[in-house]
Amino acid sequence: MEDQLGEVFGVSRMRIRSVLHSLARDKVVTLQRNRGAVVAHPTVKEAREVFAARRLIEVAMARDIVRAADEEALRRLKDHIKKEKMGERSHDRALELKASHEFHTLLAEIVGNRVVVGFLRELMARSSLITAIYERPDVSSCSHLAHANLIKFIERRDADGLAGAMLEHLNQIEGDLVLFDRGEPAADLKTVFGGG
């Protein structure tokens, strides 16, 4: 497995091993004895728990975000919206998801609490996987429009409005997922990352 991924990415086996351990810590892959690494398959219960944790953290951060957001932070958020628009126009779902989830991490970075940023990065990695498994193909509720709306509350210094809008946003994302157990997929990492 490590040799195959090293071949796909053109890096050493040691580097692949390090990356796989990092992905396992974020619960994106599962390392199995004598089988190697497989893409994790969060259950419906785990998916709901991830969104519950996100609500606890992201809604509670609203006051700190509003307090910490200066002109530079607002510029970074608005620049990120442009990145999200490009991801949406690219029709590359992985790129679109990455940009969308980075917005949520960027909000945590504005607050400046490295522990919270670390928690949120792990939750966003797991959210990406959950979205990839459970999303409806016709819906994308975590878009640049939803994020632009959140920025408006930050600009107005409306912490309560931001908290309410974030709660609604996260509920909408979770509500747009089709959360029922489907059985574990048979994808291997070389197929996922190598495109074939």
mmCIF file of N, CA and C in Angstrom, residues 66-187:
data_model
loop_
_atom_site.group_PDB
_atom_site.id
_atom_site.type_symbol
_atom_site.label_atom_id
_atom_site.label_comp_id
_atom_site.label_asym_id
_atom_site.label_seq_id
_atom_site.Cartn_x
_atom_site.Cartn_y
_atom_site.Cartn_z
ATOM 1 N N VAL A 66 -16.228 37.702 16.402
ATOM 2 C CA VAL A 66 -16.618 39.109 16.229
ATOM 3 C C VAL A 66 -15.640 40.027 16.960
ATOM 4 N N ARG A 67 -15.224 39.630 18.146
ATOM 5 C CA ARG A 67 -14.294 40.442 18.934
ATOM 6 C C ARG A 67 -12.912 40.515 18.268
ATOM 7 N N ALA A 68 -12.459 39.398 17.687
ATOM 8 C CA ALA A 68 -11.087 39.326 17.152
ATOM 9 C C ALA A 68 -10.964 39.772 15.698
ATOM 10 N N ALA A 69 -12.066 39.820 14.967
ATOM 11 C CA ALA A 69 -12.002 40.096 13.522
ATOM 12 C C ALA A 69 -11.683 41.568 13.264
ATOM 13 N N ASP A 70 -10.475 41.808 12.757
ATOM 14 C CA ASP A 70 -10.094 43.164 12.348
ATOM 15 C C ASP A 70 -10.218 43.267 10.827
ATOM 16 N N GLU A 71 -9.776 44.380 10.275
ATOM 17 C CA GLU A 71 -9.897 44.581 8.822
ATOM 18 C C GLU A 71 -9.126 43.516 8.037
ATOM 19 N N GLU A 72 -7.962 43.133 8.548
ATOM 20 C CA GLU A 72 -7.153 42.099 7.878
ATOM 21 C C GLU A 72 -7.893 40.760 7.869
ATOM 22 N N ALA A 73 -8.514 40.413 8.984
ATOM 23 C CA ALA A 73 -9.270 39.157 9.069
ATOM 24 C C ALA A 73 -10.449 39.179 8.095
ATOM 25 N N LEU A 74 -11.155 40.296 8.035
ATOM 26 C CA LEU A 74 -12.281 40.417 7.103
ATOM 27 C C LEU A 74 -11.808 40.306 5.653
ATOM 28 N N ARG A 75 -10.649 40.895 5.357
ATOM 29 C CA ARG A 75 -10.100 40.790 4.002
ATOM 30 C C ARG A 75 -9.779 39.339 3.670
ATOM 31 N N ARG A 76 -9.176 38.613 4.621
ATOM 32 C CA ARG A 76 -8.850 37.204 4.396
ATOM 33 C C ARG A 76 -10.112 36.381 4.140
ATOM 34 N N LEU A 77 -11.164 36.658 4.914
ATOM 35 C CA LEU A 77 -12.422 35.933 4.726
ATOM 36 C C LEU A 77 -13.014 36.218 3.344
ATOM 37 N N LYS A 78 -13.008 37.482 2.946
ATOM 38 C CA LYS A 78 -13.570 37.848 1.641
ATOM 39 C C LYS A 78 -12.723 37.283 0.502
ATOM 40 N N ASP A 79 -11.411 37.281 0.673
ATOM 41 C CA ASP A 79 -10.545 36.664 -0.344
ATOM 42 C C ASP A 79 -10.841 35.170 -0.456
ATOM 43 N N HIS A 80 -11.135 34.566 0.697
ATOM 44 C CA HIS A 80 -11.429 33.132 0.677
ATOM 45 C C HIS A 80 -12.726 32.841 -0.077
ATOM 46 N N ILE A 81 -13.677 33.744 0.000
ATOM 47 C CA ILE A 81 -14.934 33.573 -0.744
ATOM 48 C C ILE A 81 -14.630 33.457 -2.243
ATOM 49 N N LYS A 82 -13.663 34.239 -2.726
ATOM 50 C CA LYS A 82 -13.271 34.160 -4.144
ATOM 51 C C LYS A 82 -12.735 32.762 -4.463
ATOM 52 N N LYS A 83 -11.963 32.211 -3.540
ATOM 53 C CA LYS A 83 -11.419 30.855 -3.715
ATOM 54 C C LYS A 83 -12.560 29.830 -3.771
ATOM 55 N N GLU A 84 -13.566 30.018 -2.930
ATOM 56 C CA GLU A 84 -14.711 29.113 -2.932
ATOM 57 C C GLU A 84 -15.473 29.195 -4.255
ATOM 58 N N LYS A 85 -15.656 30.408 -4.757
ATOM 59 C CA LYS A 85 -16.342 30.578 -6.044
ATOM 60 C C LYS A 85 -15.595 29.845 -7.148
ATOM 61 N N MET A 86 -14.260 29.953 -7.140
ATOM 62 C CA MET A 86 -13.452 29.250 -8.154
ATOM 63 C C MET A 86 -13.629 27.744 -8.014
ATOM 64 N N GLY A 87 -13.654 27.242 -6.783
ATOM 65 C CA GLY A 87 -13.858 25.815 -6.553
ATOM 66 C C GLY A 87 -15.209 25.354 -7.069
ATOM 67 N N GLU A 88 -16.246 26.176 -6.848
ATOM 68 C CA GLU A 88 -17.587 25.826 -7.317
ATOM 69 C C GLU A 88 -17.656 25.830 -8.840
ATOM 70 N N ARG A 89 -16.982 26.790 -9.468
ATOM 71 C CA ARG A 89 -16.995 26.870 -10.940
ATOM 72 C C ARG A 89 -16.177 25.766 -11.591
ATOM 73 N N SER A 90 -15.212 25.209 -10.856
ATOM 74 C CA SER A 90 -14.315 24.195 -11.413
ATOM 75 C C SER A 90 -15.021 22.858 -11.663
ATOM 76 N N HIS A 91 -16.151 22.644 -10.998
ATOM 77 C CA HIS A 91 -16.876 21.369 -11.060
ATOM 78 C C HIS A 91 -16.013 20.223 -10.540
ATOM 79 N N ASP A 92 -15.006 20.562 -9.719
ATOM 80 C CA ASP A 92 -14.174 19.571 -9.042
ATOM 81 C C ASP A 92 -14.673 19.526 -7.599
ATOM 82 N N ARG A 93 -15.485 18.518 -7.267
ATOM 83 C CA ARG A 93 -16.140 18.466 -5.956
ATOM 84 C C ARG A 93 -15.138 18.426 -4.815
ATOM 85 N N ALA A 94 -14.021 17.745 -4.999
ATOM 86 C CA ALA A 94 -13.016 17.678 -3.935
ATOM 87 C C ALA A 94 -12.436 19.066 -3.655
ATOM 88 N N LEU A 95 -12.129 19.814 -4.705
ATOM 89 C CA LEU A 95 -11.601 21.167 -4.555
ATOM 90 C C LEU A 95 -12.643 22.076 -3.914
ATOM 91 N N GLU A 96 -13.885 21.935 -4.335
ATOM 92 C CA GLU A 96 -14.983 22.740 -3.798
ATOM 93 C C GLU A 96 -15.153 22.482 -2.294
ATOM 94 N N LEU A 97 -15.160 21.195 -1.920
ATOM 95 C CA LEU A 97 -15.293 20.848 -0.506
ATOM 96 C C LEU A 97 -14.130 21.369 0.324
ATOM 97 N N LYS A 98 -12.936 21.235 -0.219
ATOM 98 C CA LYS A 98 -11.742 21.694 0.499
ATOM 99 C C LYS A 98 -11.833 23.187 0.784
ATOM 100 N N ALA A 99 -12.174 23.978 -0.223
ATOM 101 C CA ALA A 99 -12.278 25.420 -0.042
ATOM 102 C C ALA A 99 -13.386 25.769 0.945
ATOM 103 N N SER A 100 -14.498 25.081 0.838
ATOM 104 C CA SER A 100 -15.627 25.344 1.725
ATOM 105 C C SER A 100 -15.275 25.041 3.176
ATOM 106 N N HIS A 101 -14.635 23.916 3.411
ATOM 107 C CA HIS A 101 -14.280 23.540 4.778
ATOM 108 C C HIS A 101 -13.164 24.422 5.333
ATOM 109 N N GLU A 102 -12.278 24.907 4.471
ATOM 110 C CA GLU A 102 -11.217 25.797 4.935
ATOM 111 C C GLU A 102 -11.790 27.085 5.518
ATOM 112 N N PHE A 103 -12.946 27.520 5.016
ATOM 113 C CA PHE A 103 -13.563 28.736 5.537
ATOM 114 C C PHE A 103 -13.841 28.591 7.029
ATOM 115 N N HIS A 104 -14.351 27.441 7.429
ATOM 116 C CA HIS A 104 -14.689 27.217 8.832
ATOM 117 C C HIS A 104 -13.429 27.206 9.700
ATOM 118 N N THR A 105 -12.363 26.634 9.191
ATOM 119 C CA THR A 105 -11.096 26.638 9.925
ATOM 120 C C THR A 105 -10.536 28.052 10.007
ATOM 121 N N LEU A 106 -10.690 28.815 8.943
ATOM 122 C CA LEU A 106 -10.226 30.201 8.919
ATOM 123 C C LEU A 106 -10.914 31.021 10.010
ATOM 124 N N LEU A 107 -12.190 30.789 10.235
ATOM 125 C CA LEU A 107 -12.893 31.483 11.324
ATOM 126 C C LEU A 107 -12.230 31.187 12.669
ATOM 127 N N ALA A 108 -11.874 29.927 12.885
ATOM 128 C CA ALA A 108 -11.211 29.554 14.141
ATOM 129 C C ALA A 108 -9.835 30.204 14.237
ATOM 130 N N GLU A 109 -9.136 30.308 13.115
ATOM 131 C CA GLU A 109 -7.808 30.935 13.126
ATOM 132 C C GLU A 109 -7.887 32.406 13.509
ATOM 133 N N ILE A 110 -8.980 33.072 13.159
ATOM 134 C CA ILE A 110 -9.155 34.482 13.528
ATOM 135 C C ILE A 110 -9.157 34.633 15.044
ATOM 136 N N VAL A 111 -9.773 33.682 15.734
ATOM 137 C CA VAL A 111 -9.834 33.727 17.187
ATOM 138 C C VAL A 111 -8.432 33.552 17.779
ATOM 139 N N GLY A 112 -7.605 32.727 17.146
ATOM 140 C CA GLY A 112 -6.222 32.581 17.576
ATOM 141 C C GLY A 112 -5.976 31.515 18.628
ATOM 142 N N ASN A 113 -6.953 30.681 18.911
ATOM 143 C CA ASN A 113 -6.787 29.605 19.884
ATOM 144 C C ASN A 113 -6.343 28.351 19.132
ATOM 145 N N ARG A 114 -5.061 28.003 19.267
ATOM 146 C CA ARG A 114 -4.502 26.885 18.496
ATOM 147 C C ARG A 114 -5.139 25.548 18.841
ATOM 148 N N VAL A 115 -5.571 25.378 20.084
ATOM 149 C CA VAL A 115 -6.215 24.125 20.478
ATOM 150 C C VAL A 115 -7.541 23.977 19.733
ATOM 151 N N VAL A 116 -8.324 25.042 19.703
ATOM 152 C CA VAL A 116 -9.607 25.018 18.989
ATOM 153 C C VAL A 116 -9.381 24.816 17.494
ATOM 154 N N VAL A 117 -8.370 25.479 16.940
ATOM 155 C CA VAL A 117 -8.056 25.297 15.520
ATOM 156 C C VAL A 117 -7.736 23.838 15.236
ATOM 157 N N GLY A 118 -6.973 23.201 16.106
ATOM 158 C CA GLY A 118 -6.644 21.783 15.937
ATOM 159 C C GLY A 118 -7.874 20.896 15.978
ATOM 160 N N PHE A 119 -8.759 21.146 16.962
ATOM 161 C CA PHE A 119 -10.003 20.374 17.040
ATOM 162 C C PHE A 119 -10.821 20.556 15.768
ATOM 163 N N LEU A 120 -10.925 21.810 15.330
ATOM 164 C CA LEU A 120 -11.765 22.083 14.166
ATOM 165 C C LEU A 120 -11.173 21.483 12.899
ATOM 166 N N ARG A 121 -9.849 21.488 12.771
ATOM 167 C CA ARG A 121 -9.227 20.849 11.595
ATOM 168 C C ARG A 121 -9.587 19.373 11.532
ATOM 169 N N GLU A 122 -9.538 18.700 12.684
ATOM 170 C CA GLU A 122 -9.902 17.283 12.699
ATOM 171 C C GLU A 122 -11.378 17.111 12.338
ATOM 172 N N LEU A 123 -12.227 17.946 12.912
ATOM 173 C CA LEU A 123 -13.653 17.851 12.602
ATOM 174 C C LEU A 123 -13.932 18.133 11.132
ATOM 175 N N MET A 124 -13.198 19.083 10.537
ATOM 176 C CA MET A 124 -13.410 19.408 9.130
ATOM 177 C C MET A 124 -12.931 18.266 8.234
ATOM 178 N N ALA A 125 -11.836 17.615 8.616
ATOM 179 C CA ALA A 125 -11.370 16.456 7.840
ATOM 180 C C ALA A 125 -12.429 15.357 7.877
ATOM 181 N N ARG A 126 -12.990 15.129 9.044
ATOM 182 C CA ARG A 126 -14.035 14.111 9.173
ATOM 183 C C ARG A 126 -15.309 14.545 8.447
ATOM 184 N N SER A 127 -15.622 15.838 8.497
ATOM 185 C CA SER A 127 -16.801 16.358 7.788
ATOM 186 C C SER A 127 -16.669 16.161 6.283
ATOM 187 N N SER A 128 -15.456 16.355 5.764
ATOM 188 C CA SER A 128 -15.231 16.151 4.325
ATOM 189 C C SER A 128 -15.550 14.716 3.935
ATOM 190 N N LEU A 129 -15.084 13.793 4.738
ATOM 191 C CA LEU A 129 -15.332 12.380 4.468
ATOM 192 C C LEU A 129 -16.829 12.063 4.596
ATOM 193 N N ILE A 130 -17.452 12.591 5.627
ATOM 194 C CA ILE A 130 -18.893 12.377 5.825
ATOM 195 C C ILE A 130 -19.677 12.923 4.639
ATOM 196 N N THR A 131 -19.312 14.125 4.189
ATOM 197 C CA THR A 131 -19.997 14.722 3.042
ATOM 198 C C THR A 131 -19.814 13.868 1.797
ATOM 199 N N ALA A 132 -18.591 13.394 1.585
ATOM 200 C CA ALA A 132 -18.320 12.572 0.402
ATOM 201 C C ALA A 132 -19.152 11.287 0.403
ATOM 202 N N ILE A 133 -19.406 10.746 1.576
ATOM 203 C CA ILE A 133 -20.155 9.486 1.674
ATOM 204 C C ILE A 133 -21.663 9.712 1.641
ATOM 205 N N TYR A 134 -22.128 10.729 2.342
ATOM 206 C CA TYR A 134 -23.568 10.870 2.580
ATOM 207 C C TYR A 134 -24.254 12.018 1.835
ATOM 208 N N GLU A 135 -23.527 12.805 1.056
ATOM 209 C CA GLU A 135 -24.177 13.967 0.444
ATOM 210 C C GLU A 135 -25.145 13.570 -0.663
ATOM 211 N N ARG A 136 -26.172 14.383 -0.803
ATOM 212 C CA ARG A 136 -27.079 14.248 -1.937
ATOM 213 C C ARG A 136 -26.414 14.929 -3.117
ATOM 214 N N PRO A 137 -26.453 14.339 -4.295
ATOM 215 C CA PRO A 137 -25.739 14.911 -5.437
ATOM 216 C C PRO A 137 -26.310 16.241 -5.931
ATOM 217 N N ASP A 138 -27.537 16.547 -5.570
ATOM 218 C CA ASP A 138 -28.192 17.747 -6.094
ATOM 219 C C ASP A 138 -28.154 18.932 -5.132
ATOM 220 N N VAL A 139 -27.430 18.820 -4.003
ATOM 221 C CA VAL A 139 -27.463 19.864 -2.979
ATOM 222 C C VAL A 139 -26.060 20.198 -2.508
ATOM 223 N N SER A 140 -25.793 21.490 -2.324
ATOM 224 C CA SER A 140 -24.540 21.932 -1.715
ATOM 225 C C SER A 140 -24.852 23.141 -0.852
ATOM 226 N N SER A 141 -25.119 22.908 0.432
ATOM 227 C CA SER A 141 -25.541 23.998 1.311
ATOM 228 C C SER A 141 -24.372 24.742 1.934
ATOM 229 N N CYS A 142 -23.174 24.219 1.789
ATOM 230 C CA CYS A 142 -22.002 24.912 2.333
ATOM 231 C C CYS A 142 -21.317 25.631 1.164
ATOM 232 N N SER A 143 -21.922 26.740 0.750
ATOM 233 C CA SER A 143 -21.448 27.443 -0.438
ATOM 234 C C SER A 143 -20.894 28.810 -0.069
ATOM 235 N N HIS A 144 -20.319 29.461 -1.068
ATOM 236 C CA HIS A 144 -19.790 30.806 -0.835
ATOM 237 C C HIS A 144 -20.895 31.776 -0.427
ATOM 238 N N LEU A 145 -22.122 31.535 -0.864
ATOM 239 C CA LEU A 145 -23.234 32.415 -0.495
ATOM 240 C C LEU A 145 -23.541 32.318 0.999
ATOM 241 N N ALA A 146 -23.559 31.101 1.511
ATOM 242 C CA ALA A 146 -23.799 30.910 2.948
ATOM 243 C C ALA A 146 -22.683 31.551 3.762
ATOM 244 N N HIS A 147 -21.462 31.420 3.296
ATOM 245 C CA HIS A 147 -20.324 31.983 4.022
ATOM 246 C C HIS A 147 -20.297 33.512 3.925
ATOM 247 N N ALA A 148 -20.668 34.046 2.780
ATOM 248 C CA ALA A 148 -20.749 35.508 2.631
ATOM 249 C C ALA A 148 -21.774 36.066 3.613
ATOM 250 N N ASN A 149 -22.855 35.330 3.835
ATOM 251 C CA ASN A 149 -23.862 35.749 4.807
ATOM 252 C C ASN A 149 -23.265 35.796 6.214
ATOM 253 N N LEU A 150 -22.435 34.821 6.573
ATOM 254 C CA LEU A 150 -21.788 34.810 7.892
ATOM 255 C C LEU A 150 -20.871 36.029 8.044
ATOM 256 N N ILE A 151 -20.160 36.373 6.982
ATOM 257 C CA ILE A 151 -19.256 37.530 7.032
ATOM 258 C C ILE A 151 -20.032 38.810 7.333
ATOM 259 N N LYS A 152 -21.235 38.936 6.804
ATOM 260 C CA LYS A 152 -22.043 40.143 7.053
ATOM 261 C C LYS A 152 -22.289 40.339 8.548
ATOM 262 N N PHE A 153 -22.538 39.260 9.274
ATOM 263 C CA PHE A 153 -22.746 39.373 10.721
ATOM 264 C C PHE A 153 -21.460 39.804 11.417
ATOM 265 N N ILE A 154 -20.325 39.319 10.938
ATOM 266 C CA ILE A 154 -19.038 39.710 11.527
ATOM 267 C C ILE A 154 -18.799 41.196 11.278
ATOM 268 N N GLU A 155 -19.054 41.637 10.060
ATOM 269 C CA GLU A 155 -18.868 43.060 9.738
ATOM 270 C C GLU A 155 -19.754 43.957 10.596
ATOM 271 N N ARG A 156 -20.962 43.495 10.904
ATOM 272 C CA ARG A 156 -21.897 44.289 11.717
ATOM 273 C C ARG A 156 -21.613 44.162 13.215
ATOM 274 N N ARG A 157 -20.634 43.332 13.559
ATOM 275 C CA ARG A 157 -20.285 43.076 14.960
ATOM 276 C C ARG A 157 -21.469 42.510 15.732
ATOM 277 N N ASP A 158 -22.190 41.628 15.064
ATOM 278 C CA ASP A 158 -23.398 41.025 15.627
ATOM 279 C C ASP A 158 -23.094 39.575 16.014
ATOM 280 N N ALA A 159 -22.594 39.395 17.233
ATOM 281 C CA ALA A 159 -22.201 38.054 17.696
ATOM 282 C C ALA A 159 -23.402 37.125 17.811
ATOM 283 N N ASP A 160 -24.512 37.636 18.328
ATOM 284 C CA ASP A 160 -25.699 36.790 18.459
ATOM 285 C C ASP A 160 -26.225 36.390 17.079
ATOM 286 N N GLY A 161 -26.214 37.342 16.147
ATOM 287 C CA GLY A 161 -26.651 37.041 14.777
ATOM 288 C C GLY A 161 -25.746 36.012 14.123
ATOM 289 N N LEU A 162 -24.420 36.142 14.353
ATOM 290 C CA LEU A 162 -23.468 35.186 13.793
ATOM 291 C C LEU A 162 -23.699 33.799 14.384
ATOM 292 N N ALA A 163 -23.908 33.726 15.691
ATOM 293 C CA ALA A 163 -24.147 32.427 16.340
ATOM 294 C C ALA A 163 -25.402 31.770 15.765
ATOM 295 N N GLY A 164 -26.461 32.550 15.619
ATOM 296 C CA GLY A 164 -27.709 32.000 15.064
ATOM 297 C C GLY A 164 -27.552 31.562 13.624
ATOM 298 N N ALA A 165 -26.846 32.385 12.831
ATOM 299 C CA ALA A 165 -26.632 32.049 11.416
ATOM 300 C C ALA A 165 -25.736 30.823 11.271
ATOM 301 N N MET A 166 -24.730 30.699 12.139
ATOM 302 C CA MET A 166 -23.849 29.528 12.089
ATOM 303 C C MET A 166 -24.624 28.268 12.465
ATOM 304 N N LEU A 167 -25.456 28.358 13.491
ATOM 305 C CA LEU A 167 -26.264 27.204 13.886
ATOM 306 C C LEU A 167 -27.177 26.782 12.734
ATOM 307 N N GLU A 168 -27.824 27.741 12.116
ATOM 308 C CA GLU A 168 -28.697 27.449 10.977
ATOM 309 C C GLU A 168 -27.905 26.836 9.819
ATOM 310 N N HIS A 169 -26.717 27.379 9.559
ATOM 311 C CA HIS A 169 -25.865 26.884 8.479
ATOM 312 C C HIS A 169 -25.467 25.424 8.716
ATOM 313 N N LEU A 170 -25.006 25.119 9.927
ATOM 314 C CA LEU A 170 -24.582 23.747 10.235
ATOM 315 C C LEU A 170 -25.768 22.786 10.220
ATOM 316 N N ASN A 171 -26.906 23.229 10.721
ATOM 317 C CA ASN A 171 -28.106 22.388 10.665
ATOM 318 C C ASN A 171 -28.503 22.109 9.219
ATOM 319 N N GLN A 172 -28.370 23.115 8.357
ATOM 320 C CA GLN A 172 -28.718 22.954 6.935
ATOM 321 C C GLN A 172 -27.785 21.944 6.266
ATOM 322 N N ILE A 173 -26.486 22.050 6.554
ATOM 323 C CA ILE A 173 -25.519 21.117 5.963
ATOM 324 C C ILE A 173 -25.857 19.685 6.377
ATOM 325 N N GLU A 174 -26.055 19.489 7.679
ATOM 326 C CA GLU A 174 -26.381 18.143 8.163
ATOM 327 C C GLU A 174 -27.716 17.672 7.593
ATOM 328 N N GLY A 175 -28.691 18.573 7.524
ATOM 329 C CA GLY A 175 -30.005 18.221 7.004
ATOM 330 C C GLY A 175 -29.989 17.827 5.539
ATOM 331 N N ASP A 176 -29.013 18.327 4.796
ATOM 332 C CA ASP A 176 -28.911 18.002 3.373
ATOM 333 C C ASP A 176 -28.190 16.681 3.109
ATOM 334 N N LEU A 177 -27.695 16.043 4.167
ATOM 335 C CA LEU A 177 -27.060 14.739 4.005
ATOM 336 C C LEU A 177 -28.125 13.643 4.059
ATOM 337 N N VAL A 178 -27.844 12.540 3.400
ATOM 338 C CA VAL A 178 -28.740 11.380 3.441
ATOM 339 C C VAL A 178 -28.114 10.408 4.440
ATOM 340 N N LEU A 179 -28.513 10.560 5.701
ATOM 341 C CA LEU A 179 -27.853 9.816 6.765
ATOM 342 C C LEU A 179 -28.570 8.506 7.058
ATOM 343 N N PHE A 180 -28.160 7.482 6.325
ATOM 344 C CA PHE A 180 -28.577 6.116 6.645
ATOM 345 C C PHE A 180 -27.413 5.205 6.294
ATOM 346 N N ASP A 181 -27.281 4.106 7.041
ATOM 347 C CA ASP A 181 -26.150 3.197 6.829
ATOM 348 C C ASP A 181 -26.272 2.505 5.489
ATOM 349 N N ARG A 182 -25.154 2.510 4.748
ATOM 350 C CA ARG A 182 -25.148 1.947 3.391
ATOM 351 C C ARG A 182 -24.196 0.776 3.241
ATOM 352 N N GLY A 183 -23.520 0.396 4.286
ATOM 353 C CA GLY A 183 -22.505 -0.642 4.158
ATOM 354 C C GLY A 183 -21.178 0.008 3.801
ATOM 355 N N GLU A 184 -20.124 -0.659 4.121
ATOM 356 C CA GLU A 184 -18.796 -0.084 3.926
ATOM 357 C C GLU A 184 -18.379 -0.133 2.462
ATOM 358 N N PRO A 185 -17.870 1.004 1.916
ATOM 359 C CA PRO A 185 -17.422 1.014 0.528
ATOM 360 C C PRO A 185 -16.121 0.238 0.367
ATOM 361 N N ALA A 186 -15.867 -0.189 -0.842
ATOM 362 C CA ALA A 186 -14.680 -1.004 -1.092
ATOM 363 C C ALA A 186 -13.536 -0.212 -1.708
ATOM 364 N N ALA A 187 -13.527 1.098 -1.551
ATOM 365 C CA ALA A 187 -12.478 1.914 -2.172
ATOM 366 C C ALA A 187 -11.143 1.718 -1.459
#
